[in-house]
Short mmCIF file of C-alpha atoms and ligand atoms in Angstrom, two decimals:
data_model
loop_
_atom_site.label_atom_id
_atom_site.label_comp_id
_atom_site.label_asym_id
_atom_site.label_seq_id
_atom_site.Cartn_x
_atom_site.Cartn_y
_atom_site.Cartn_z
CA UNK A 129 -40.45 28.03 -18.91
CA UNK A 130 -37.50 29.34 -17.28
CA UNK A 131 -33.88 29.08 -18.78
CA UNK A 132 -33.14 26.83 -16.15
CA UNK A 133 -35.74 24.32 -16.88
CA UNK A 134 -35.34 24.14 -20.72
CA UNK A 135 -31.60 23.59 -20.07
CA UNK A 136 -32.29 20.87 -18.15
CA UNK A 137 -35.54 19.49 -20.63
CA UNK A 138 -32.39 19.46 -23.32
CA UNK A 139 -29.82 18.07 -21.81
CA UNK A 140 -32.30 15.42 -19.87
CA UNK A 141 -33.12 14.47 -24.01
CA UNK A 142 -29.88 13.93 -25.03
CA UNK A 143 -28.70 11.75 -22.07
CA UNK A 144 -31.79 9.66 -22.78
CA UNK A 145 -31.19 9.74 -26.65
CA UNK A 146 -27.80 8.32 -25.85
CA UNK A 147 -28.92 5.43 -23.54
CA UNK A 148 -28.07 7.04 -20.32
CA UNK A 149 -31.11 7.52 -18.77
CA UNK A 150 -34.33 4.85 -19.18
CA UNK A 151 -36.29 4.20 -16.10
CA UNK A 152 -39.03 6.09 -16.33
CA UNK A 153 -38.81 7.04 -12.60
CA UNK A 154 -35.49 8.43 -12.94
CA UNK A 155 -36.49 10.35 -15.96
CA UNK A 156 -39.06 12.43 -13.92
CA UNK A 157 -36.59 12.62 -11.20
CA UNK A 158 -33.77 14.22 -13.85
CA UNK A 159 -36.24 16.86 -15.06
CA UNK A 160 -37.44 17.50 -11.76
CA UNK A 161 -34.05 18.03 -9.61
CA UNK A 162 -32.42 21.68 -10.50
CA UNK A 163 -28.71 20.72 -10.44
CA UNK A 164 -28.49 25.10 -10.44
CA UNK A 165 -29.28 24.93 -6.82
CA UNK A 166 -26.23 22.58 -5.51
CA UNK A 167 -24.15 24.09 -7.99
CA UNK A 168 -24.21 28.03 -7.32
CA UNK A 169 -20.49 28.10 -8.11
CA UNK A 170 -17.56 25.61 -9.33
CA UNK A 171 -14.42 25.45 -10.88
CA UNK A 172 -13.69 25.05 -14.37
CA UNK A 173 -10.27 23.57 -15.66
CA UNK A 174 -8.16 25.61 -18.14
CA UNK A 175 -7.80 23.75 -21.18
CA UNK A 176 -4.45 22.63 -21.96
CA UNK A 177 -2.94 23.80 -18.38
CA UNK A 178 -0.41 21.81 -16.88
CA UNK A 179 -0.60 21.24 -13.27
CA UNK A 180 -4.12 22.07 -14.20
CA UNK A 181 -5.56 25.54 -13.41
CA UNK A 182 -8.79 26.52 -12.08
CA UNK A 183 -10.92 29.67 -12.61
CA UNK A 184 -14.04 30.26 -10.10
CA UNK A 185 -17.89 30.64 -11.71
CA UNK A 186 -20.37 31.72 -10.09
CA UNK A 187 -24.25 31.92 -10.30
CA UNK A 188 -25.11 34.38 -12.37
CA UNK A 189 -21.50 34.99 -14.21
CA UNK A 190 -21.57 34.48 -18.53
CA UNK A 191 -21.51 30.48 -18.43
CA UNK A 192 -22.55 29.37 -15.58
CA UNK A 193 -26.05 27.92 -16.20
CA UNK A 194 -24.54 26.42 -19.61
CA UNK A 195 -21.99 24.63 -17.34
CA UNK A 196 -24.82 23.55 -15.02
CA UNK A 197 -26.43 21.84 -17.64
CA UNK A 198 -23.47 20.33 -19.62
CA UNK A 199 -22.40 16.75 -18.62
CA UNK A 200 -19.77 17.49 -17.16
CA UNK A 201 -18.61 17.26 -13.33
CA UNK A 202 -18.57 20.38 -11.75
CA UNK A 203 -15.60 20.54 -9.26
CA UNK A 204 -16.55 22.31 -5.83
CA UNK A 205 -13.61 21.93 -3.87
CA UNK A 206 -9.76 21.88 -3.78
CA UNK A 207 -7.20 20.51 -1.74
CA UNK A 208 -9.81 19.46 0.82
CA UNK A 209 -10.66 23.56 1.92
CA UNK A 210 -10.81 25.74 -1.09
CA UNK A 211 -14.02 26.46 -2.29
CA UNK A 212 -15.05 28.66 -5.49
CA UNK A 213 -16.29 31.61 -2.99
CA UNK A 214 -12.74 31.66 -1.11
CA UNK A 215 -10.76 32.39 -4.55
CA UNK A 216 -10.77 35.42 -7.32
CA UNK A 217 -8.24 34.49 -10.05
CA UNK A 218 -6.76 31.09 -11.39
CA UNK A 219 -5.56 28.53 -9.04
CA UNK A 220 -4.56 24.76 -8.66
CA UNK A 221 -4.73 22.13 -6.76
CA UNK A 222 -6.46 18.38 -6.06
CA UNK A 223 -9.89 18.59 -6.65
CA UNK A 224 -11.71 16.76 -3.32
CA UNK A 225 -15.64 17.24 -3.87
CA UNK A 226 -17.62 17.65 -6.77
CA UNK A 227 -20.80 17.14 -8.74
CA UNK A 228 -20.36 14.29 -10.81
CA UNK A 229 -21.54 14.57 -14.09
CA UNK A 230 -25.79 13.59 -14.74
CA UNK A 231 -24.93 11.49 -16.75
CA UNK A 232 -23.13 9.01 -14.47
CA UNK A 233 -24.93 9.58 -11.46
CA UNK A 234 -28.49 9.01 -12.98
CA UNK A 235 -26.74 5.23 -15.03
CA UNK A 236 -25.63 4.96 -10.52
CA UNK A 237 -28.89 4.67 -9.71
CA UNK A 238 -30.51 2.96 -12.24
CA UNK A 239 -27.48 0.25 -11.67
CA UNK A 240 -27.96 0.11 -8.27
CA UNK A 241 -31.55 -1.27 -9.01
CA UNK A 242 -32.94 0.23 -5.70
CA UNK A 243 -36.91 0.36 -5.43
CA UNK A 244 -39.53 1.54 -4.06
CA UNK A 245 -39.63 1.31 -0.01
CA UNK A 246 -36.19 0.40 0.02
CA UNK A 247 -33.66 1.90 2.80
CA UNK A 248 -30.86 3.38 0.32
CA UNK A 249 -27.60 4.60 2.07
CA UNK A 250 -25.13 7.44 -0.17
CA UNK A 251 -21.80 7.74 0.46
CA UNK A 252 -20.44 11.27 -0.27
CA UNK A 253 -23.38 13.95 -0.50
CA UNK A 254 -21.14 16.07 -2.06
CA UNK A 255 -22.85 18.81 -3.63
CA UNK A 256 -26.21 16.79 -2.75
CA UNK A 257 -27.58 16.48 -6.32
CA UNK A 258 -27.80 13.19 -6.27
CA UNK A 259 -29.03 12.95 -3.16
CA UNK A 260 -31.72 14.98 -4.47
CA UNK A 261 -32.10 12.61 -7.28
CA UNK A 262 -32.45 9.65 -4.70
CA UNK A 263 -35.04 11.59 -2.32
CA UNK A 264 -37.08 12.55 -5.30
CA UNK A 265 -37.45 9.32 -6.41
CA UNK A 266 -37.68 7.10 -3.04
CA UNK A 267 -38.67 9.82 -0.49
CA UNK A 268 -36.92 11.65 2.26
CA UNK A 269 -37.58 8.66 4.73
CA UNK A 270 -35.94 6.25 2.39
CA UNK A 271 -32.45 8.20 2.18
CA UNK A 272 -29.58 8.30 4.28
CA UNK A 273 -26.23 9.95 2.88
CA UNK A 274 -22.93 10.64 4.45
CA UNK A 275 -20.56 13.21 3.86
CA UNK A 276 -16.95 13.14 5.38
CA UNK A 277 -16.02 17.27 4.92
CA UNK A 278 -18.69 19.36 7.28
CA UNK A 279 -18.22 22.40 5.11
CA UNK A 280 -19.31 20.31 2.05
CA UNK A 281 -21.96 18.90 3.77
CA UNK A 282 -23.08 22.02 5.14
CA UNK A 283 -23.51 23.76 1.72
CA UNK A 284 -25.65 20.32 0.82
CA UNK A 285 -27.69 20.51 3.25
CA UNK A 286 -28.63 24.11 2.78
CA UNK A 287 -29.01 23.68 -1.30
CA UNK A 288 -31.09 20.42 -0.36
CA UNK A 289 -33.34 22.52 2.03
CA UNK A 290 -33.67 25.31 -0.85
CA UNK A 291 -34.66 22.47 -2.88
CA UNK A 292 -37.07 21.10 -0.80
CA UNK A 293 -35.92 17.78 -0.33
CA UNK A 294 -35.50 16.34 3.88
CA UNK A 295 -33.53 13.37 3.61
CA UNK A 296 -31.58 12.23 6.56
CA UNK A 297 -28.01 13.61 6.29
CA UNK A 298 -24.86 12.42 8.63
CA UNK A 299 -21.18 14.36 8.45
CA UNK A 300 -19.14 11.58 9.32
CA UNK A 301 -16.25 9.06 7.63
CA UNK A 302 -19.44 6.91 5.27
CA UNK A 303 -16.47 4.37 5.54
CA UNK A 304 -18.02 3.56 8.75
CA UNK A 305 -21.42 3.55 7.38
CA UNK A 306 -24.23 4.26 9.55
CA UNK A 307 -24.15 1.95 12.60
CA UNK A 308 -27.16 3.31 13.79
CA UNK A 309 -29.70 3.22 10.70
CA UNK A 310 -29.20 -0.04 8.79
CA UNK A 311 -29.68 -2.69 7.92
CA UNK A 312 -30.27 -0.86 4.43
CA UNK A 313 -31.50 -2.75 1.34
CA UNK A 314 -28.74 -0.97 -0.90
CA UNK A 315 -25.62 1.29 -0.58
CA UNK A 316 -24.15 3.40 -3.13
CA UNK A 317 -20.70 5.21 -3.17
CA UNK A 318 -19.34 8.53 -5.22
CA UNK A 319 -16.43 8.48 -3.79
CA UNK A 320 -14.03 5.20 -4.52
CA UNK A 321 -12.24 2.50 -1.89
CA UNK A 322 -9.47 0.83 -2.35
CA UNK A 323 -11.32 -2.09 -1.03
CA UNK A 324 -15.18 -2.49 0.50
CA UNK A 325 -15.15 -1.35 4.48
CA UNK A 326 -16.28 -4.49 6.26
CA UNK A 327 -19.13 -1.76 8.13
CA UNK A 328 -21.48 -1.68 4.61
CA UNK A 329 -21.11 -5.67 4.40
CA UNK A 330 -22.58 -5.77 8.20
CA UNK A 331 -25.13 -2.74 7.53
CA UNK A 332 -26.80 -3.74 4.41
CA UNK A 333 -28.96 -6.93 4.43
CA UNK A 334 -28.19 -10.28 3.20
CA UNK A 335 -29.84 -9.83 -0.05
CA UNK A 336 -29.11 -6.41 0.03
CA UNK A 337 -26.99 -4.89 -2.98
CA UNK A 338 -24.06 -2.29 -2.89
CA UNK A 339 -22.70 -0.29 -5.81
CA UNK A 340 -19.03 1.01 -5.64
CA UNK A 341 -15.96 1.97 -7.41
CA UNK A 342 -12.80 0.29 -6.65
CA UNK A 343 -9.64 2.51 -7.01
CA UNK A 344 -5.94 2.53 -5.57
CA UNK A 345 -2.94 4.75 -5.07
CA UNK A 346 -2.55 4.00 -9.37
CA UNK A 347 -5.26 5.37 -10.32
CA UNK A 348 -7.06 2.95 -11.55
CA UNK A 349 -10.26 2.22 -10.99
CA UNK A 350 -13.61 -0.46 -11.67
CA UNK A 351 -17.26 -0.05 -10.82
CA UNK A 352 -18.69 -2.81 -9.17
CA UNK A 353 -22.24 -3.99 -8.05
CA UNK A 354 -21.96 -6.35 -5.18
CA UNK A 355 -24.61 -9.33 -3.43
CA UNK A 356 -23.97 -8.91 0.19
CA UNK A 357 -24.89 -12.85 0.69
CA UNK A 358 -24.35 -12.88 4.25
CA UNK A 359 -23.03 -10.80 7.11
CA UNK A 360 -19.43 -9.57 6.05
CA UNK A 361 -19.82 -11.50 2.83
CA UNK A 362 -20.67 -10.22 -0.68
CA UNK A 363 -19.80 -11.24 -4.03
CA UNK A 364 -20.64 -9.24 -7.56
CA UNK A 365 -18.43 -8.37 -10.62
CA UNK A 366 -17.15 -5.73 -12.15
CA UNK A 367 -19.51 -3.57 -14.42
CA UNK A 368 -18.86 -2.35 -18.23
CA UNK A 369 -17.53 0.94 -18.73
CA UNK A 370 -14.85 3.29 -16.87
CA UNK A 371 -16.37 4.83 -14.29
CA UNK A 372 -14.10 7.09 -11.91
CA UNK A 373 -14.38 8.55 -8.45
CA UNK A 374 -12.07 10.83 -6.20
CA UNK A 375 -11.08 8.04 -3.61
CA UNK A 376 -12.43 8.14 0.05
CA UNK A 377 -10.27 10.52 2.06
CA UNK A 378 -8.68 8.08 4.71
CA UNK A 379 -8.28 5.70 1.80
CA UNK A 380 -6.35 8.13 0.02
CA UNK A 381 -2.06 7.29 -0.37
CA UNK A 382 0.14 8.64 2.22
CA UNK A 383 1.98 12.44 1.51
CA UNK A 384 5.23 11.67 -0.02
CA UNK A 385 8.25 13.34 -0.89
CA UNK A 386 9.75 14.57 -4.71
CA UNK A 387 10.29 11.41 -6.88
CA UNK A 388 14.02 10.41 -6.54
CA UNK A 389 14.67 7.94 -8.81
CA UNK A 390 17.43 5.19 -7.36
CA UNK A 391 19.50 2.73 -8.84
CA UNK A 392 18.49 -1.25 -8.97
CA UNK A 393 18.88 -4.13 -10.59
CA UNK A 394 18.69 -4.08 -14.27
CA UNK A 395 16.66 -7.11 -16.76
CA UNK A 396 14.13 -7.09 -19.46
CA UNK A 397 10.42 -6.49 -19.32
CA UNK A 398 8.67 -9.27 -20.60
CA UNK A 399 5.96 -7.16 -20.74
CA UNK A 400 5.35 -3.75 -22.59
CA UNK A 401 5.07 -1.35 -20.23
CA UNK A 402 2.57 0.78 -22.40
CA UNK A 403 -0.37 -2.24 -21.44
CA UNK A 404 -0.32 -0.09 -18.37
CA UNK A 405 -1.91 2.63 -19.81
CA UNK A 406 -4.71 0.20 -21.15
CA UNK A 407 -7.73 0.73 -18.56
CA UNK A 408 -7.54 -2.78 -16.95
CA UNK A 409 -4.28 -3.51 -17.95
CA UNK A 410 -3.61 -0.14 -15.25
CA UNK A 411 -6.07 -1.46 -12.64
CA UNK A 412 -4.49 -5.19 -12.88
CA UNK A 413 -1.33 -3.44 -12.26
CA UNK A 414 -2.73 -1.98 -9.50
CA UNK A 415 -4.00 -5.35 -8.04
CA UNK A 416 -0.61 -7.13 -8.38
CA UNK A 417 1.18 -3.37 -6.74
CA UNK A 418 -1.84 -1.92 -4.66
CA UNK A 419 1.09 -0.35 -2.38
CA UNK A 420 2.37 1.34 -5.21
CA UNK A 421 1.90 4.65 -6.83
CA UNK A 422 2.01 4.64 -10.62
CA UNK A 423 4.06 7.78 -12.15
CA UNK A 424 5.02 7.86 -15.76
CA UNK A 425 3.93 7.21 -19.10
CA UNK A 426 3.73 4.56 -22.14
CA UNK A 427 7.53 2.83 -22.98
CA UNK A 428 8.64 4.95 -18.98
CA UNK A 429 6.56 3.58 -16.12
CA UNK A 430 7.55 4.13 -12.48
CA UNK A 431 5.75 2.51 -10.04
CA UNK A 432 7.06 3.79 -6.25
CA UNK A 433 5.55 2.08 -2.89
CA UNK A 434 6.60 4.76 -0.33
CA UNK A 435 6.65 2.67 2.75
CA UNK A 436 9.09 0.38 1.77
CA UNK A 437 10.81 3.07 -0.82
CA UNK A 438 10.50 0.06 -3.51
CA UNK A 439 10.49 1.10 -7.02
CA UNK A 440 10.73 -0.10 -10.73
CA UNK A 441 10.97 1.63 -13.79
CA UNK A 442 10.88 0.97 -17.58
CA UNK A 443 12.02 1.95 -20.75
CA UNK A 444 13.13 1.32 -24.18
CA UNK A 445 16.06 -0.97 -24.48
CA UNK A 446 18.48 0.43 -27.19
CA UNK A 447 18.53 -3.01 -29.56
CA UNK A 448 13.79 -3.34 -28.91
CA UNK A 449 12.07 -4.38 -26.59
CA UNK A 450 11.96 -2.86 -22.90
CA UNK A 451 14.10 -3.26 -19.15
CA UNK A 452 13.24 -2.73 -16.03
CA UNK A 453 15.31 -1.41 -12.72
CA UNK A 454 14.28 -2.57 -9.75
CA UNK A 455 15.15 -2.00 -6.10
CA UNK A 456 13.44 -2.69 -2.27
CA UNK A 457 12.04 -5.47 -0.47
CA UNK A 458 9.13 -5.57 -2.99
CA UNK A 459 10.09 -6.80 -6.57
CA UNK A 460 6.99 -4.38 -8.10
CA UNK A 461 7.78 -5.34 -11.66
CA UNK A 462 7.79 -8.57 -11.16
CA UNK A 463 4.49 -9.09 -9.48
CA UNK A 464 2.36 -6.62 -12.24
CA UNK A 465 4.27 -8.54 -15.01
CA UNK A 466 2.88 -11.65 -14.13
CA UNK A 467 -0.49 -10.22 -13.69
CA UNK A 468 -0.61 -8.34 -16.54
CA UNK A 469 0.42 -11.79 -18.67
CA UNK A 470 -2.14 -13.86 -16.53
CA UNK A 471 -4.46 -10.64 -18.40
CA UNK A 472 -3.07 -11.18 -21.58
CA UNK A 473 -3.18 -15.04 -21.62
CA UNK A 474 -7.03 -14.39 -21.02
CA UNK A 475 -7.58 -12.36 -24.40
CA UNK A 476 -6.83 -8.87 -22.06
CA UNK A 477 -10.72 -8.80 -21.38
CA UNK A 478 -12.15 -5.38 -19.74
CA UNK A 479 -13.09 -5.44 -16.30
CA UNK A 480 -16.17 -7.06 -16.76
CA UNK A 481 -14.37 -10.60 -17.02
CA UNK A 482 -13.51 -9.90 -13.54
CA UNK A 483 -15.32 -9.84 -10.50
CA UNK A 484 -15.17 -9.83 -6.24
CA UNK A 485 -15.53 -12.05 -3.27
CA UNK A 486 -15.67 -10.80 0.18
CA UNK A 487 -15.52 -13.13 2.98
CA UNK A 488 -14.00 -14.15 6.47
CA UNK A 489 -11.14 -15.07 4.28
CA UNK A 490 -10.81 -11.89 2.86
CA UNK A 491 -11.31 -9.50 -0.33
CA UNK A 492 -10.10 -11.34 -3.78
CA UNK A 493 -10.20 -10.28 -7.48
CA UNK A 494 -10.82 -12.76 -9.65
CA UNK A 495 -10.92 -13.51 -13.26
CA UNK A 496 -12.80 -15.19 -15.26
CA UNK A 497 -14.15 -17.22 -12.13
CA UNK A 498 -13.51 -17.67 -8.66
CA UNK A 499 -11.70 -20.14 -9.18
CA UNK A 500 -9.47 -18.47 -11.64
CA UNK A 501 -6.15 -16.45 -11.14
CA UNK A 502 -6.68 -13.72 -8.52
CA UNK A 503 -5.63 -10.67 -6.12
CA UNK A 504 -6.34 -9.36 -2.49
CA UNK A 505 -7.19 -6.46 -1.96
CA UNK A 506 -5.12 -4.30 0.82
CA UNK A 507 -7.46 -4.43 3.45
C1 SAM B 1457 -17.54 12.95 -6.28
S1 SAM B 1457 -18.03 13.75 -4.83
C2 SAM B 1457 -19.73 13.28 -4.62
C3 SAM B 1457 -20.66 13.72 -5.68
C4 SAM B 1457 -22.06 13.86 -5.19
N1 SAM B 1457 -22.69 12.59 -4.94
C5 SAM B 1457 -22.86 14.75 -6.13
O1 SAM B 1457 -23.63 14.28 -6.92
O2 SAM B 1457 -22.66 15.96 -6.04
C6 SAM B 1457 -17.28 12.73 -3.57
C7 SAM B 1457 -17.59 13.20 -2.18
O3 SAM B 1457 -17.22 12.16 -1.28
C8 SAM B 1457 -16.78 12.79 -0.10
N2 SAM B 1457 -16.03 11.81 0.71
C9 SAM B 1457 -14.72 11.47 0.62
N3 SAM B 1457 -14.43 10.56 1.55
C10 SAM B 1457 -15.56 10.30 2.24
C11 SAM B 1457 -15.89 9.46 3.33
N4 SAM B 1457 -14.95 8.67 3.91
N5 SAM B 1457 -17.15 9.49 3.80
C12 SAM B 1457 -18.10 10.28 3.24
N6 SAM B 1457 -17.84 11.11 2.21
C13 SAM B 1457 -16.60 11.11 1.70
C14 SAM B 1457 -15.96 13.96 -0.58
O4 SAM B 1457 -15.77 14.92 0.42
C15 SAM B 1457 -16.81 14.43 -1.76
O5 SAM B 1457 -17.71 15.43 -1.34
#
């Protein structure tokens, strides 16, 4: 047995002694799939750095098959062009591909609940270990994934060749899904939308399912399994835990500017600010604000929507409790204030009290219900 493979035997056993990993399928296809081969070099984060630094690993180097085999996401890329090869010493930036962590891609696939002889379509190859995962378990045929940045995709498709695995591989924006090769019985995203391109709803079958991760310019973000119940109409809810993905590049916020911070109009926060920090008390803000970019911390929130250069911030008032400044056309505050106490007044559930309806009419958050209190999303 190589090192490689009793890595992988070990850290296989302890995602399935922690829950992570049960279908028997996707067991074989976790011991199976060497992650060693997509991953020949990465960046790891410097503890404690702020902006966070980067040092390059590379096959072979003290580490590097530990790392492999770690759960842990393996960052590939920065800034959209640097790549571990391109660097020597410590650097910084955005990281814009990856290899997400086992752990979460294998509990992806299991959710996704695709089976046998069903037409699955990725979107992000990334690395292409899970794509490996997928093609291992379904077949080549079965397998379709998309990957926006041709250098990334390029390196996948060479580890995926090494590997020995064929499926059918598109560089491309996956927000535009594959026109050509539905209808597929299920999609699957690792990298998040800010809401769910109307292509997928007209791409994957009425009956069909589709797994994604919502996220904004905030931050914030929810898992969600949808139905697709009709042509450009699905409805699903939001999934336990707090799953993250980098956004979809032409999803991501606009470049701005240095934070300025203006005067506005002064009153008190009914809320406390800190909620925002909660999980889903960040994404609700995010629903009420999703033109907003969320900056601060705990008692000091900014929230700052470029386009119309509104803004709000919090902070302690002198005498308890908290204000707000506001200024703009949009009164930010005010609209995550009443969402966050339409949160509250529901026992401040976790995102699995909420869930999503897609239709002519548009994309809506709900709680609770569909009938209950609710938000577009910014399609
Ligand atoms: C978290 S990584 C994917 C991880 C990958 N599935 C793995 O296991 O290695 C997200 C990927 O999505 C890609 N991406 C971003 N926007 C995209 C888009 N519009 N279409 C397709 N891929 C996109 C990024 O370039 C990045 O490689």
């Amino acid at each position: 047995m190589t090192t490689a493979t009793r890595l992988r035997a070990a850290l296989m056993d302890r995602i399935i002694e922690n829950g992570g990993l049960t279908e028997p399928e996707w067991i074989g296809a976790a011991r199976a799939v060497p992650r060693e081969m997509f991953a020949r070099s990465f960046f790891l984060a410097l503890p404690g750095t702020v902006p966070t630094r980067y040092r390059p690993v590379r096959e072979g180097e003290p580490g590097w098959l530990e790392a492999v085999y770690s759960d842990g996401t393996l960052i590939t890329q920065l800034d959209g062009r640097l790549r571990p090869d391109d660097v020597t010493g410590e650097v910084t930036g955005s990281p814009s591909s990856s290899s997400t962590l086992p752990s979460l891609v294998l509990s992806m696939w299991q959710r996704l609940r695709a089976e046998a002889g069903h037409r699955v379509l990725e979107i992000g190859t990334g690395t292409g270990y899970s794509t490996a995962l997928g093609a291992h378990r379904f077949g080549d045929s079965s397998l379709t994934s998309i990957e926006y940045d041709p250098v990334v995709g390029g390196a996948a498709a060479t580890a995926l060749k090494e590997a020995g695995s064929a499926p059918r591989l598109i560089i491309g924006d996956g927000l535009r899904g594959d026109p050509d090769g539905g209808p597929y019985d299920r999609l699957i995203a690792t990298c998040s939308v800010r809401y769910v391109p109307l292509p997928w709803l007209h791409q994957v079958r009425p009956g069909g399912k589709i797994l994604l991760t919502l996220s904004g310019w905030s931050y914030a973000h929810a898992l969600a399994l949808l139905d697709v119940t009709g042509p450009g109409e699905a409805t699903g809810r939001f999934l336990p835990g707090t799953t993250s993905f980098m956004i979809a590049r032409p999803h991501d916020r606009p470049p701005r500017p240095a934070l300025a911070l203006l005067p506005g109009d002064e009153r008190p926060s009914r809320i406390d600010p800190a909620k925002l920090d909660d999980w889903t008390g960040g994404w609700v803000a995010q629903l009420a604000a999703p033109s907003a970019e969320r900056l601060g911390a705990g008692a000091e929130q900014v929230l700052w929507d470029v386009s119309t250069g509104s803004q709000a911030r919090t902070a302690r008032a002198p005498g308890g409790g908290w204000t707000v400044v506001q200024r703009g056309p949009v009164r930010l505050w005010d609209r995550v204030e009443r969402a966050v106490q339409r949160w509250q007044a529901a026992g401040e559930p976790h995102q699995e009290a909420f869930g999503l309806t897609v239709s002519a009419a548009g994309q809506r958050v709900w709680l609770g219900s569909e009938a209950g209190p609710g938000w577009n999303l910014p399609i």
